[in-house]
JSON list of C-alpha atoms and ligand atoms in Angstrom, two decimals:
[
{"chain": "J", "resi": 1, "resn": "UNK", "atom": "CA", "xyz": [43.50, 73.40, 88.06]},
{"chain": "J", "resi": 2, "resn": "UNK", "atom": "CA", "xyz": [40.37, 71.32, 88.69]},
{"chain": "J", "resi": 3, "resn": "UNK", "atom": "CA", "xyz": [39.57, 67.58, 86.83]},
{"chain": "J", "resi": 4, "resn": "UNK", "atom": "CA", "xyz": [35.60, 67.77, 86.82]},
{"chain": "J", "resi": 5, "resn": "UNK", "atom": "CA", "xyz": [33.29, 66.26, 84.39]},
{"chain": "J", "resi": 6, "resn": "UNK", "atom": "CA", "xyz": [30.57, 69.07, 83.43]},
{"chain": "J", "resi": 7, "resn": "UNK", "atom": "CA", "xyz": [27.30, 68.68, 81.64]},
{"chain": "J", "resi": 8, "resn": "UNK", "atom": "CA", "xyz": [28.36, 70.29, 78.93]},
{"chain": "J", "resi": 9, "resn": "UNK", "atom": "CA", "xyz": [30.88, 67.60, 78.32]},
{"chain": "J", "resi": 10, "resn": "UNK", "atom": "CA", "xyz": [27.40, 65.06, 77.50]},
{"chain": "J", "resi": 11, "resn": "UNK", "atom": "CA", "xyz": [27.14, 64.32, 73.68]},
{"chain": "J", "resi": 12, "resn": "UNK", "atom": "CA", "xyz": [23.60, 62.95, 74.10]},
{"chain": "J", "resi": 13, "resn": "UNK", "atom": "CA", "xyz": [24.97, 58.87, 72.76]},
{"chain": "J", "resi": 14, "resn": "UNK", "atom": "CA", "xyz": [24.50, 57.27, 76.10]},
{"chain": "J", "resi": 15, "resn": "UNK", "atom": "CA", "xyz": [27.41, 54.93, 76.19]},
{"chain": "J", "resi": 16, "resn": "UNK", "atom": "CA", "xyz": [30.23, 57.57, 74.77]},
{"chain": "J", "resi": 17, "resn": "UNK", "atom": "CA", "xyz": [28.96, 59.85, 77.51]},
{"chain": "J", "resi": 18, "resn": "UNK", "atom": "CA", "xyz": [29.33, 56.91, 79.88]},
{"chain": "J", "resi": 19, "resn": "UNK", "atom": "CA", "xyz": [32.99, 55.63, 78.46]},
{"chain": "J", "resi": 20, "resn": "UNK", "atom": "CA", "xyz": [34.10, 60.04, 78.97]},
{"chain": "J", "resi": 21, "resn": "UNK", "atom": "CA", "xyz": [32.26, 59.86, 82.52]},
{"chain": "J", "resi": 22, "resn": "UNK", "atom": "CA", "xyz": [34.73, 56.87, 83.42]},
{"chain": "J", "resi": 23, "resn": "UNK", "atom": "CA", "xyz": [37.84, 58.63, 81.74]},
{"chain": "J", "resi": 24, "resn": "UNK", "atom": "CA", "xyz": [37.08, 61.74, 83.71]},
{"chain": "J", "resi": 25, "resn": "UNK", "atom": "CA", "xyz": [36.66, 59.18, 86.92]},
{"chain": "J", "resi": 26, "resn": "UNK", "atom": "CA", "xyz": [40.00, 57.79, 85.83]},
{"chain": "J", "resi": 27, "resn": "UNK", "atom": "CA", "xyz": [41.54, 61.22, 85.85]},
{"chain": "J", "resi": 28, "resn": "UNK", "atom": "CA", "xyz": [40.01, 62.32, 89.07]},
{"chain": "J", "resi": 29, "resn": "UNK", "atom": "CA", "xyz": [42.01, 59.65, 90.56]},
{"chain": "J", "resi": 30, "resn": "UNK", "atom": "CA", "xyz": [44.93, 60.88, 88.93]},
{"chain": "J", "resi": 31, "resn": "UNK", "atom": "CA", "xyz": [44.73, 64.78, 90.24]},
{"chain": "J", "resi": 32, "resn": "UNK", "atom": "CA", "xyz": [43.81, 63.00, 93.87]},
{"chain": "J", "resi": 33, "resn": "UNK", "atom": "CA", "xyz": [47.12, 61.40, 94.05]},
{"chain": "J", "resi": 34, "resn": "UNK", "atom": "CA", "xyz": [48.86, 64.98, 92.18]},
{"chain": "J", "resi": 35, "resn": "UNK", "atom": "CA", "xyz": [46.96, 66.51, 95.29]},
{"chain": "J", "resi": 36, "resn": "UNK", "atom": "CA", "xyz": [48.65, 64.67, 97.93]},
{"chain": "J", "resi": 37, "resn": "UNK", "atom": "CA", "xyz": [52.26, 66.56, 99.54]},
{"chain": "J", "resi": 38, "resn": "UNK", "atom": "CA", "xyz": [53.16, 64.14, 101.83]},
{"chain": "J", "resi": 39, "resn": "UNK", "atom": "CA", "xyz": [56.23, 62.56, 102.02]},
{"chain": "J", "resi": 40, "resn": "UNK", "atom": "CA", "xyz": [55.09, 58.98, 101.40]},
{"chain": "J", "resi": 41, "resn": "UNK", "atom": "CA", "xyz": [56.04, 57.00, 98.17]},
{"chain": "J", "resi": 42, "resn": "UNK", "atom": "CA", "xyz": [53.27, 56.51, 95.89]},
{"chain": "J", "resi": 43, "resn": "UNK", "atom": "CA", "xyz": [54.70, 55.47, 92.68]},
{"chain": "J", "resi": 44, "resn": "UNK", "atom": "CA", "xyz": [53.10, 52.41, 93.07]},
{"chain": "J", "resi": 45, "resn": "UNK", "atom": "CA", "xyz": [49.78, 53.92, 92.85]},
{"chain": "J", "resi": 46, "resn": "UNK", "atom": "CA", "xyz": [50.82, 56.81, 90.14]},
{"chain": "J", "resi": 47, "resn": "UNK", "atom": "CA", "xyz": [52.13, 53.46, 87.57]},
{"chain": "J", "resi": 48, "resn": "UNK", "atom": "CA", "xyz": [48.61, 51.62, 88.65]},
{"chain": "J", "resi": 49, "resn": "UNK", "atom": "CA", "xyz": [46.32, 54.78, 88.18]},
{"chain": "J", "resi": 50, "resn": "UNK", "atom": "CA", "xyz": [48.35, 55.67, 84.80]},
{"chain": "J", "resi": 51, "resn": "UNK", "atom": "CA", "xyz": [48.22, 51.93, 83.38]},
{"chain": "J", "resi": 52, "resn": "UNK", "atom": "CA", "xyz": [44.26, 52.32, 84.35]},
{"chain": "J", "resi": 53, "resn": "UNK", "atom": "CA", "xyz": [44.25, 55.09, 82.46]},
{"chain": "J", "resi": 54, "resn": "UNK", "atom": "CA", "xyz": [46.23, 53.96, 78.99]},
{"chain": "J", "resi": 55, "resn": "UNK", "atom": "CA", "xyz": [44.21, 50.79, 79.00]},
{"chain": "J", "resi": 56, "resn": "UNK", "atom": "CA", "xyz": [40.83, 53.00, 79.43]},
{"chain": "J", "resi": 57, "resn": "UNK", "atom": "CA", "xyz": [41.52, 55.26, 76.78]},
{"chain": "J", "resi": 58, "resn": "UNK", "atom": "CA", "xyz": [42.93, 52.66, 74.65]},
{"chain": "J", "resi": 59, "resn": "UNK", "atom": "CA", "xyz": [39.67, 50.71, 74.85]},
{"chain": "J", "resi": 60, "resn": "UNK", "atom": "CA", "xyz": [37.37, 54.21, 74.26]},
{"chain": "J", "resi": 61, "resn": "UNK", "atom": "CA", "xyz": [39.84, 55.39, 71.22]},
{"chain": "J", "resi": 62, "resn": "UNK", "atom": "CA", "xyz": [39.02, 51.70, 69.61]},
{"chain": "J", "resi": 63, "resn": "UNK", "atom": "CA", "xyz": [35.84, 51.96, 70.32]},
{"chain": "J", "resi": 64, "resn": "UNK", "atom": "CA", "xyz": [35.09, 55.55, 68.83]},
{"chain": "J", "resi": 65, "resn": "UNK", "atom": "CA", "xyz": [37.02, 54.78, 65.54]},
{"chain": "J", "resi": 66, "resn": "UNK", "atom": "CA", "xyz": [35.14, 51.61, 65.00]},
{"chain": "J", "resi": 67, "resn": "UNK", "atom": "CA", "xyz": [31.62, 53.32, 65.23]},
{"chain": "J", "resi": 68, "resn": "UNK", "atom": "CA", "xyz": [33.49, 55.88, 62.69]},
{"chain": "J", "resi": 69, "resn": "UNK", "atom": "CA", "xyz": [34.29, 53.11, 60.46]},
{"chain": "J", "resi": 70, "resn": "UNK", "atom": "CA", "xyz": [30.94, 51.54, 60.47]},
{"chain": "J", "resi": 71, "resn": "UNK", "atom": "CA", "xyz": [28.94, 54.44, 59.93]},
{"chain": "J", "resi": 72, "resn": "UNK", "atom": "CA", "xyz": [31.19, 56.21, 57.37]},
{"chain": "J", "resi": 73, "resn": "UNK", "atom": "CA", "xyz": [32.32, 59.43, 58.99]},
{"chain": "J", "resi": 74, "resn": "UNK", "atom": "CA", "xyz": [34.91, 61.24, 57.19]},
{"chain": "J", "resi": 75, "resn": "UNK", "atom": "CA", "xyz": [36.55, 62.97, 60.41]},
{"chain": "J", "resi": 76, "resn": "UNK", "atom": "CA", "xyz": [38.06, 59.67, 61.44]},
{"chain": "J", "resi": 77, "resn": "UNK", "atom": "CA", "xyz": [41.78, 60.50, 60.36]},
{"chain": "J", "resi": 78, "resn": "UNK", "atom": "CA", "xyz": [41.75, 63.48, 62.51]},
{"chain": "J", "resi": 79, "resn": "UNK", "atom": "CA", "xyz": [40.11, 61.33, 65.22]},
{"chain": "J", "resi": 80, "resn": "UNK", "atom": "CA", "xyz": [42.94, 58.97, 64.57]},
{"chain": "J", "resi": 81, "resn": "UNK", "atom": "CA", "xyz": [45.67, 61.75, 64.90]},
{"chain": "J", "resi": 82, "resn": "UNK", "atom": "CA", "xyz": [44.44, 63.12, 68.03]},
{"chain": "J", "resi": 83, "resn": "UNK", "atom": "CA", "xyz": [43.89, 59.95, 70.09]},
{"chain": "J", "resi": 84, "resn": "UNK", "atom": "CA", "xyz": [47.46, 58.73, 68.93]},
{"chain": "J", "resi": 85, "resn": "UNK", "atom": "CA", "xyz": [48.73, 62.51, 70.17]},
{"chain": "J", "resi": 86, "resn": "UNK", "atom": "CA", "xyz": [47.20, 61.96, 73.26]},
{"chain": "J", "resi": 87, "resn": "UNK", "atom": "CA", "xyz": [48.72, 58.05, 73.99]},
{"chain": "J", "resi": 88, "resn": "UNK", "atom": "CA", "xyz": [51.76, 59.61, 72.50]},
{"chain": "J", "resi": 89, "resn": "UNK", "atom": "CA", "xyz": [52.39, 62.35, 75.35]},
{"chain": "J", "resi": 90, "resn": "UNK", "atom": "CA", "xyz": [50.72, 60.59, 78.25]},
{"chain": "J", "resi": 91, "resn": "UNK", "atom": "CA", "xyz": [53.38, 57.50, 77.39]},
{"chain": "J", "resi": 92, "resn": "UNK", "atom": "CA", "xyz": [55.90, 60.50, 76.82]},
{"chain": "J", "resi": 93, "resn": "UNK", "atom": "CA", "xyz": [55.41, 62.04, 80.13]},
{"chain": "J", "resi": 94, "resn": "UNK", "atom": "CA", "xyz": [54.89, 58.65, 82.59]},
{"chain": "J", "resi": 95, "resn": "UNK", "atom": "CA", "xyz": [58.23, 57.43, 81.04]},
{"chain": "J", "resi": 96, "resn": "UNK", "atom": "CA", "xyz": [60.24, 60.92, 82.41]},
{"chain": "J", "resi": 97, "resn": "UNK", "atom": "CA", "xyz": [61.54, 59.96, 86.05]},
{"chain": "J", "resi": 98, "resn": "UNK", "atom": "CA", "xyz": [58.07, 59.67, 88.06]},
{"chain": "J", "resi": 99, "resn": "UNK", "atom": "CA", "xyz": [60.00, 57.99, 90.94]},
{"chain": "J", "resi": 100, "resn": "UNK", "atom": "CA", "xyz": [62.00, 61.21, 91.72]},
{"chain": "J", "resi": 101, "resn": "UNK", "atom": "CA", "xyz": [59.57, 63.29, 90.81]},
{"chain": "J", "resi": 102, "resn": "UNK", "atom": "CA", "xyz": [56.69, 61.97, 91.59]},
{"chain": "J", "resi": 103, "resn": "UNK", "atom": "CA", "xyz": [54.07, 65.59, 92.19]},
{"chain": "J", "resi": 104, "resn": "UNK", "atom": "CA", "xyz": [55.87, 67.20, 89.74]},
{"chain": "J", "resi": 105, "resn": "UNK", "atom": "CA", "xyz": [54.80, 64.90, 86.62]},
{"chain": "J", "resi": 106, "resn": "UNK", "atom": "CA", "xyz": [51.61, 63.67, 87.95]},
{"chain": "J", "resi": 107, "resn": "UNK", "atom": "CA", "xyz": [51.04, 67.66, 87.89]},
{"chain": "J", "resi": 108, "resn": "UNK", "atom": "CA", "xyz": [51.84, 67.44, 84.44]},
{"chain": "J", "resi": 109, "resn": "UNK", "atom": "CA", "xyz": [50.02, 64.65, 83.71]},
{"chain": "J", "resi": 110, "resn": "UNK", "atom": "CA", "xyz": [46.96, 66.01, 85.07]},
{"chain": "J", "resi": 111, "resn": "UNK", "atom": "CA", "xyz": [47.29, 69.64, 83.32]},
{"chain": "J", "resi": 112, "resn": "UNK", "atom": "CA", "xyz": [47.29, 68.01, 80.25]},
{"chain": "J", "resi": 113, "resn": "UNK", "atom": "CA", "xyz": [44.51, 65.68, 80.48]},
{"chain": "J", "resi": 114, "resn": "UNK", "atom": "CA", "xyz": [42.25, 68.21, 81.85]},
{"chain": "J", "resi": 115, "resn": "UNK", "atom": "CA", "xyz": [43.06, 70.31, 78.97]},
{"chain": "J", "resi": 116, "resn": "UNK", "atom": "CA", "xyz": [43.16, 67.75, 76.34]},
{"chain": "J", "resi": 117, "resn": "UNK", "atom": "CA", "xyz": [40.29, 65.89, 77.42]},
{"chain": "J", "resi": 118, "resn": "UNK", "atom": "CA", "xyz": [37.48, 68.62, 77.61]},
{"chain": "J", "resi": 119, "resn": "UNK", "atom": "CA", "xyz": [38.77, 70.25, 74.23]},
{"chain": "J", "resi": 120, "resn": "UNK", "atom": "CA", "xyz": [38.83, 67.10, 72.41]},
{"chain": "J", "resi": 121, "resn": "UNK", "atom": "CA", "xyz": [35.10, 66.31, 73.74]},
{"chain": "J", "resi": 122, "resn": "UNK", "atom": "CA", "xyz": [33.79, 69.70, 73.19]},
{"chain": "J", "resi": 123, "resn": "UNK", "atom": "CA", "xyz": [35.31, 70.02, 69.66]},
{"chain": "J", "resi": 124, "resn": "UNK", "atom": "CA", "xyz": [36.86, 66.88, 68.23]},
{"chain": "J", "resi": 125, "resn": "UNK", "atom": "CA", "xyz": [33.65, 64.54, 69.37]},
{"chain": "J", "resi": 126, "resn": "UNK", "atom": "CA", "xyz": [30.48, 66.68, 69.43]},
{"chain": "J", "resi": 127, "resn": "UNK", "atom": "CA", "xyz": [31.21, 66.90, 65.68]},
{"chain": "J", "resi": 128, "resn": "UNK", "atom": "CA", "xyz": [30.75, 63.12, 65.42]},
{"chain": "J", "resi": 129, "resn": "UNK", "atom": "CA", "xyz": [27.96, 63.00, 67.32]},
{"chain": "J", "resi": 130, "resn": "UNK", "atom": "CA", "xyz": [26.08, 65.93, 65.60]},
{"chain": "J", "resi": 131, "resn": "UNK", "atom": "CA", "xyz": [26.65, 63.75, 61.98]},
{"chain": "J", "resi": 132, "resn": "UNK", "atom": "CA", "xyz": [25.71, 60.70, 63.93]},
{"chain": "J", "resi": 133, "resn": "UNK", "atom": "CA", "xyz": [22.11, 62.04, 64.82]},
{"chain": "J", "resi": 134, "resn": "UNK", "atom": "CA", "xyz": [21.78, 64.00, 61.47]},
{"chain": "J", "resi": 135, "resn": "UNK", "atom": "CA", "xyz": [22.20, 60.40, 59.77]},
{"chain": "J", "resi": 136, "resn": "UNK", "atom": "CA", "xyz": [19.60, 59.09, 62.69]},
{"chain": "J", "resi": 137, "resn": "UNK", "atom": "CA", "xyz": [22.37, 56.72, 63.41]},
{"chain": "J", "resi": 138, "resn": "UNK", "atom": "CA", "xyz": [22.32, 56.73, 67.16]},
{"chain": "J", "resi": 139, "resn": "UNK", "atom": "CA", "xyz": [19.16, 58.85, 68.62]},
{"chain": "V", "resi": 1, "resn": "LIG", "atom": "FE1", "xyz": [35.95, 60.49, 73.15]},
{"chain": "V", "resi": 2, "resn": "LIG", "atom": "FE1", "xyz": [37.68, 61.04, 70.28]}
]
């Protein structure tokens, strides 16, 4: 398991590259705190990092579909589906009992935004950005 933003993750539209740069910071902080098998409490910081998280991706999802809008593309439904997927499970999993088991589902949480997060870039977004620069929209 690793949480690592790669270059191969860069679209080539500075500010979504930016916004997935910050979501994979956001996540980094997330698999720190998965990391740690001590026998401290840190649900405090597992809530923080994970509200952090929802509220970043909330405000990239938003701002994704409105370029979409704008510009006419006609993947935004699937767009749509995927990002509410992805609020979906993250709410799904933070909601389990993270106070008793606190490694266990920050574990989980970080498997699946790892996996979710690099497939949904590679796939799901590149194909908005490639119609994006065929249309000269954003250089
Ligand atoms: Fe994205
Ligand atoms: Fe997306």
């Amino acid at each position: 398991m690793s949480f690592q933003w790669k270059d191969r993750y860069a679209l080539g539209i500075p500010e979504i590259d930016r916004q997935h740069g910050k979501l994979f910071e956001i996540g980094t902080k997330v698999y720190d705190l998965a990391l740690l098998n001590d026998s401290y409490d840190h649900y405090d910081e597992i809530m923080g990092v994970l509200q952090e998280l929802l509220d970043y991706t909330e405000y990239h999802f938003n701002y994704e579909e409105e370029l979409m809008k704008t510009h006419n593309y006609d993947g935004i439904e699937q767009q749509h589906k995927d990002h509410s997927f992805y609020v979906l499970k993250i709410k799904s999993i933070s909601s389990k009992d993270i106070d008793e088991n606190q490694q266990k589902t920050t574990i989980e949480i970080v498997d699946f935004l790892s996996d979710w997060i690099s497939s949904h870039i590679l796939l799901s977004d590149r194909n908005y950005a490639t119609f994006f620069k065929e249309k000269g929209i954003i250089a």
